[in-house]
Amino acid sequence: MSILISPSILNSDFSDLRGELAKIAGADYAHVDVMDNHFVPNLTLGLPVVEAIVRATPVPVDAHLMIEDPDRWAPAYAEAGCASVTFHAEAATAPVKLARDLRAAGARAGLALRPATPIEPYLDLLPEFDMILVMTVEPGFGGQSFIDGTLPKIRRTREAISASGLDVWVQVDGGVSRATIERAADAGANVFVAGSAVYKADDAAAEVDALRGLAQQAHRH
Ligand code: DX5
Ligand code: ZN
């Protein structure tokens, strides 16, 4: 299974997005957090800025929509050229229809779960998704600490995917750093979002490589 690193630009310098994106040219994805001040208390950026980001970087864009009514708003992010579009289970009315719409628009379809949202109601629907995002903090802000209580859910999600023979990725997002990435990888995650760990490092590119190396090692054990 491939290990993928998707740095979050949430805590990068928004006045120099092109420069900040260039720092993570060696990453597998660029994770962009869309927050609407309703689904989460924070407000970040929306479709016009995401369109500009897609134009500004050759790195595939991994959009994480922390918004209400994704049924209405998410397909435009796929049409804008995001390689992956992830919406929240708690916010979607018709998650299967939405996932199909995203795939039809050419994106990978991701389903995100807040820490207290169980995976079990969605297990029969796994074939409809390309990725499950198990949030390892409450969504809304960068720089929070990793919640170890999400590890059993990561493990159950990976076990269900393996048992079904599907190729669905498991992403973790929140508090992922050199100190926590091995635990998440050992539990079965293969796509790692890291915001402050990458952008607070002196050398963001080196941090991406270090995180990838640690996750790969944890996976082999
Ligand atoms: C939080 C966002 C994350 C955030 C992660 O709601 O979804 O992507 O940027 O930041 P760190 O890695 O600092 O926890
Ligand atoms: Zn995110």
CSV table of C-alpha atoms and ligand atoms in Angstrom, one decimal:
chain,number,residue,atom,x,y,z
A,1,MET,CA,0.0,0.0,0.0
A,2,SER,CA,1.4,3.4,-0.9
A,3,ILE,CA,2.2,5.9,1.8
A,4,LEU,CA,1.2,9.4,0.8
A,5,ILE,CA,2.0,12.7,2.5
A,6,SER,CA,-0.5,15.6,2.1
A,7,PRO,CA,0.7,18.7,3.8
A,8,SER,CA,-2.0,21.1,4.9
A,9,ILE,CA,-1.5,24.7,3.8
A,10,LEU,CA,-3.9,25.9,6.6
A,11,ASN,CA,-1.1,27.4,8.6
A,12,SER,CA,1.1,28.5,5.8
A,13,ASP,CA,1.5,32.2,4.8
A,14,PHE,CA,-1.7,33.0,2.8
A,15,SER,CA,-0.1,36.1,1.4
A,16,ASP,CA,2.4,34.0,-0.5
A,17,LEU,CA,0.5,30.8,-1.5
A,18,ARG,CA,2.6,30.2,-4.6
A,19,GLY,CA,5.8,30.3,-2.5
A,20,GLU,CA,4.3,28.1,0.2
A,21,LEU,CA,3.0,25.6,-2.3
A,22,ALA,CA,6.5,25.4,-3.9
A,23,LYS,CA,7.9,24.3,-0.5
A,24,ILE,CA,5.9,21.1,-0.7
A,25,ALA,CA,6.6,20.3,-4.4
A,26,GLY,CA,7.9,16.9,-3.2
A,27,ALA,CA,4.7,15.9,-1.5
A,28,ASP,CA,2.1,13.6,-2.9
A,29,TYR,CA,-0.9,16.0,-2.4
A,30,ALA,CA,-1.5,19.5,-1.2
A,31,HIS,CA,-4.3,19.4,1.4
A,32,VAL,CA,-6.5,22.5,1.3
A,33,ASP,CA,-9.0,23.0,4.2
A,34,VAL,CA,-12.2,24.7,3.2
A,35,MET,CA,-14.1,26.0,6.3
A,36,ASP,CA,-17.4,27.8,6.2
A,37,ASN,CA,-17.8,29.2,9.7
A,38,HIS,CA,-20.9,27.0,10.1
A,39,PHE,CA,-19.9,23.3,10.1
A,40,VAL,CA,-16.8,24.5,12.0
A,41,PRO,CA,-16.3,27.8,13.8
A,42,ASN,CA,-13.4,28.8,11.6
A,43,LEU,CA,-13.5,30.5,8.2
A,44,THR,CA,-10.8,29.9,5.6
A,45,LEU,CA,-11.1,30.0,1.9
A,46,GLY,CA,-13.5,28.9,-0.8
A,47,LEU,CA,-13.8,27.9,-4.4
A,48,PRO,CA,-12.1,30.9,-6.1
A,49,VAL,CA,-9.0,30.5,-4.0
A,50,VAL,CA,-9.0,26.7,-4.5
A,51,GLU,CA,-9.2,27.3,-8.3
A,52,ALA,CA,-6.2,29.5,-8.0
A,53,ILE,CA,-4.3,26.9,-6.0
A,54,VAL,CA,-5.0,24.2,-8.6
A,55,ARG,CA,-3.5,26.6,-11.2
A,56,ALA,CA,-0.5,27.5,-9.1
A,57,THR,CA,0.8,24.0,-8.3
A,58,PRO,CA,1.5,20.8,-10.2
A,59,VAL,CA,0.9,18.9,-6.9
A,60,PRO,CA,-2.6,17.3,-7.0
A,61,VAL,CA,-5.0,19.1,-4.7
A,62,ASP,CA,-6.7,17.2,-1.8
A,63,ALA,CA,-9.7,19.4,-0.8
A,64,HIS,CA,-11.1,18.8,2.7
A,65,LEU,CA,-14.5,20.4,2.9
A,66,MET,CA,-15.6,21.3,6.4
A,67,ILE,CA,-18.8,22.9,5.2
A,68,GLU,CA,-22.5,22.5,5.6
A,69,ASP,CA,-24.5,21.3,2.6
A,70,PRO,CA,-21.6,19.6,0.7
A,71,ASP,CA,-24.3,18.0,-1.5
A,72,ARG,CA,-24.7,21.4,-3.0
A,73,TRP,CA,-21.2,22.8,-3.0
A,74,ALA,CA,-18.7,19.9,-3.2
A,75,PRO,CA,-19.0,18.9,-6.9
A,76,ALA,CA,-17.7,22.4,-8.0
A,77,TYR,CA,-14.4,21.5,-6.2
A,78,ALA,CA,-14.1,18.4,-8.4
A,79,GLU,CA,-15.0,20.4,-11.5
A,80,ALA,CA,-12.3,22.9,-10.5
A,81,GLY,CA,-9.7,20.2,-10.9
A,82,CYS,CA,-9.1,19.0,-7.3
A,83,ALA,CA,-7.7,15.4,-7.5
A,84,SER,CA,-9.5,14.4,-4.3
A,85,VAL,CA,-12.6,16.0,-2.7
A,86,THR,CA,-13.5,14.9,0.9
A,87,PHE,CA,-16.8,15.9,2.5
A,88,HIS,CA,-18.0,15.2,6.1
A,89,ALA,CA,-20.4,12.4,6.8
A,90,GLU,CA,-22.1,14.6,9.5
A,91,ALA,CA,-22.9,17.3,6.9
A,92,ALA,CA,-24.0,15.3,3.9
A,93,THR,CA,-27.6,14.4,3.2
A,94,ALA,CA,-27.0,11.9,0.4
A,95,PRO,CA,-23.4,10.7,0.7
A,96,VAL,CA,-23.5,8.0,-2.0
A,97,LYS,CA,-25.1,10.3,-4.6
A,98,LEU,CA,-22.5,13.0,-3.7
A,99,ALA,CA,-19.6,10.5,-4.0
A,100,ARG,CA,-20.9,9.4,-7.4
A,101,ASP,CA,-21.1,13.0,-8.5
A,102,LEU,CA,-17.5,13.7,-7.4
A,103,ARG,CA,-16.3,10.6,-9.3
A,104,ALA,CA,-18.2,11.6,-12.3
A,105,ALA,CA,-16.5,15.0,-12.3
A,106,GLY,CA,-13.1,13.2,-12.3
A,107,ALA,CA,-12.1,13.4,-8.6
A,108,ARG,CA,-11.5,10.8,-6.0
A,109,ALA,CA,-14.3,10.8,-3.4
A,110,GLY,CA,-13.5,11.0,0.3
A,111,LEU,CA,-15.7,10.6,3.3
A,112,ALA,CA,-14.6,12.3,6.5
A,113,LEU,CA,-15.6,11.4,10.1
A,114,ARG,CA,-15.2,13.6,13.1
A,115,PRO,CA,-13.6,11.8,16.1
A,116,ALA,CA,-17.0,10.8,17.6
A,117,THR,CA,-18.6,9.6,14.3
A,118,PRO,CA,-18.4,5.9,13.9
A,119,ILE,CA,-17.3,4.1,10.7
A,120,GLU,CA,-19.8,1.2,11.2
A,121,PRO,CA,-22.8,2.8,9.5
A,122,TYR,CA,-20.7,3.4,6.4
A,123,LEU,CA,-19.0,0.1,6.0
A,124,ASP,CA,-21.5,-1.3,3.5
A,125,LEU,CA,-20.9,1.9,1.4
A,126,LEU,CA,-17.1,1.6,1.2
A,127,PRO,CA,-17.2,0.7,-2.5
A,128,GLU,CA,-18.6,4.2,-3.2
A,129,PHE,CA,-15.5,5.9,-1.8
A,130,ASP,CA,-11.8,6.2,-2.6
A,131,MET,CA,-10.8,7.4,0.8
A,132,ILE,CA,-12.0,7.5,4.4
A,133,LEU,CA,-10.7,10.4,6.4
A,134,VAL,CA,-10.6,9.6,10.1
A,135,MET,CA,-10.2,13.0,11.8
A,136,THR,CA,-7.6,12.7,14.6
A,137,VAL,CA,-8.6,16.1,16.1
A,138,GLU,CA,-11.9,18.0,16.1
A,139,PRO,CA,-12.0,19.8,12.7
A,140,GLY,CA,-11.6,23.5,12.7
A,141,PHE,CA,-8.1,24.5,13.6
A,142,GLY,CA,-4.5,23.5,13.0
A,143,GLY,CA,-2.0,22.9,15.8
A,144,GLN,CA,-4.2,20.7,18.0
A,145,SER,CA,-2.9,17.5,19.6
A,146,PHE,CA,-3.5,14.1,18.1
A,147,ILE,CA,-6.4,12.1,19.8
A,148,ASP,CA,-5.2,8.6,20.5
A,149,GLY,CA,-8.8,7.5,21.0
A,150,THR,CA,-9.3,7.6,17.2
A,151,LEU,CA,-6.7,4.8,16.7
A,152,PRO,CA,-9.2,1.9,17.2
A,153,LYS,CA,-11.4,3.4,14.5
A,154,ILE,CA,-8.5,3.7,12.1
A,155,ARG,CA,-7.8,0.1,12.8
A,156,ARG,CA,-11.4,-1.1,12.3
A,157,THR,CA,-11.6,1.0,9.1
A,158,ARG,CA,-8.5,-0.6,7.6
A,159,GLU,CA,-9.6,-4.1,8.7
A,160,ALA,CA,-12.9,-3.7,7.0
A,161,ILE,CA,-11.3,-2.4,3.8
A,162,SER,CA,-8.8,-5.3,3.8
A,163,ALA,CA,-11.6,-7.8,4.4
A,164,SER,CA,-13.6,-6.4,1.5
A,165,GLY,CA,-10.6,-6.5,-0.9
A,166,LEU,CA,-11.2,-2.9,-1.8
A,167,ASP,CA,-8.5,-0.3,-2.6
A,168,VAL,CA,-9.8,2.5,-0.3
A,169,TRP,CA,-7.2,4.8,1.3
A,170,VAL,CA,-7.4,5.7,4.9
A,171,GLN,CA,-6.3,9.3,5.7
A,172,VAL,CA,-5.6,10.8,9.1
A,173,ASP,CA,-5.7,14.6,9.7
A,174,GLY,CA,-4.9,16.5,12.9
A,175,GLY,CA,-1.9,16.5,15.1
A,176,VAL,CA,0.2,14.3,12.7
A,177,SER,CA,3.9,14.8,13.4
A,178,ARG,CA,7.1,12.8,13.8
A,179,ALA,CA,5.7,12.0,17.3
A,180,THR,CA,2.4,10.5,16.2
A,181,ILE,CA,2.7,9.4,12.6
A,182,GLU,CA,4.0,5.9,13.4
A,183,ARG,CA,1.0,5.1,15.6
A,184,ALA,CA,-1.4,6.2,12.8
A,185,ALA,CA,0.5,4.2,10.2
A,186,ASP,CA,0.6,1.1,12.5
A,187,ALA,CA,-3.2,1.4,12.9
A,188,GLY,CA,-3.6,1.3,9.1
A,189,ALA,CA,-3.6,4.8,7.8
A,190,ASN,CA,-1.8,5.4,4.5
A,191,VAL,CA,-2.4,9.0,3.7
A,192,PHE,CA,-1.1,11.5,6.2
A,193,VAL,CA,-2.1,15.2,6.5
A,194,ALA,CA,0.4,17.3,8.4
A,195,GLY,CA,-0.1,21.1,8.7
A,196,SER,CA,2.0,22.7,11.5
A,197,ALA,CA,4.5,19.8,11.5
A,198,VAL,CA,5.5,20.7,7.9
A,199,TYR,CA,5.0,24.5,7.9
A,200,LYS,CA,6.6,25.1,11.3
A,201,ALA,CA,9.7,23.1,10.3
A,202,ASP,CA,12.8,25.0,9.2
A,203,ASP,CA,12.8,22.9,6.0
A,204,ALA,CA,9.3,21.9,4.9
A,205,ALA,CA,10.6,19.6,2.1
A,206,ALA,CA,12.8,17.7,4.5
A,207,GLU,CA,10.0,17.3,7.0
A,208,VAL,CA,7.8,15.8,4.3
A,209,ASP,CA,10.5,13.2,3.6
A,210,ALA,CA,11.1,12.5,7.3
A,211,LEU,CA,7.4,11.9,7.8
A,212,ARG,CA,7.1,9.6,4.8
A,213,GLY,CA,10.1,7.6,6.0
A,214,LEU,CA,8.7,7.1,9.5
A,215,ALA,CA,5.3,6.1,8.1
A,216,GLN,CA,6.9,3.6,5.7
A,217,GLN,CA,8.9,2.1,8.5
A,218,ALA,CA,5.9,1.7,10.7
A,219,HIS,CA,4.0,0.0,7.9
A,220,ARG,CA,6.7,-2.6,7.4
A,221,HIS,CA,6.5,-3.8,11.0
B,1,DX5,C1,-8.1,20.8,10.9
B,1,DX5,C2,-7.7,20.6,9.5
B,1,DX5,C3,-6.3,20.1,9.3
B,1,DX5,C4,-5.2,21.0,9.9
B,1,DX5,C5,-4.2,20.1,10.5
B,1,DX5,O1,-9.5,20.9,11.0
B,1,DX5,O2,-8.5,19.7,8.8
B,1,DX5,O3,-6.0,19.8,8.0
B,1,DX5,O4,-4.6,21.9,9.0
B,1,DX5,O5,-3.3,20.8,11.1
B,1,DX5,P1,-2.2,20.2,12.1
B,1,DX5,O6,-1.4,19.2,11.3
B,1,DX5,O7,-1.4,21.3,12.6
B,1,DX5,O8,-3.0,19.5,13.2
B,2,ZN,ZN,-7.9,19.0,6.8
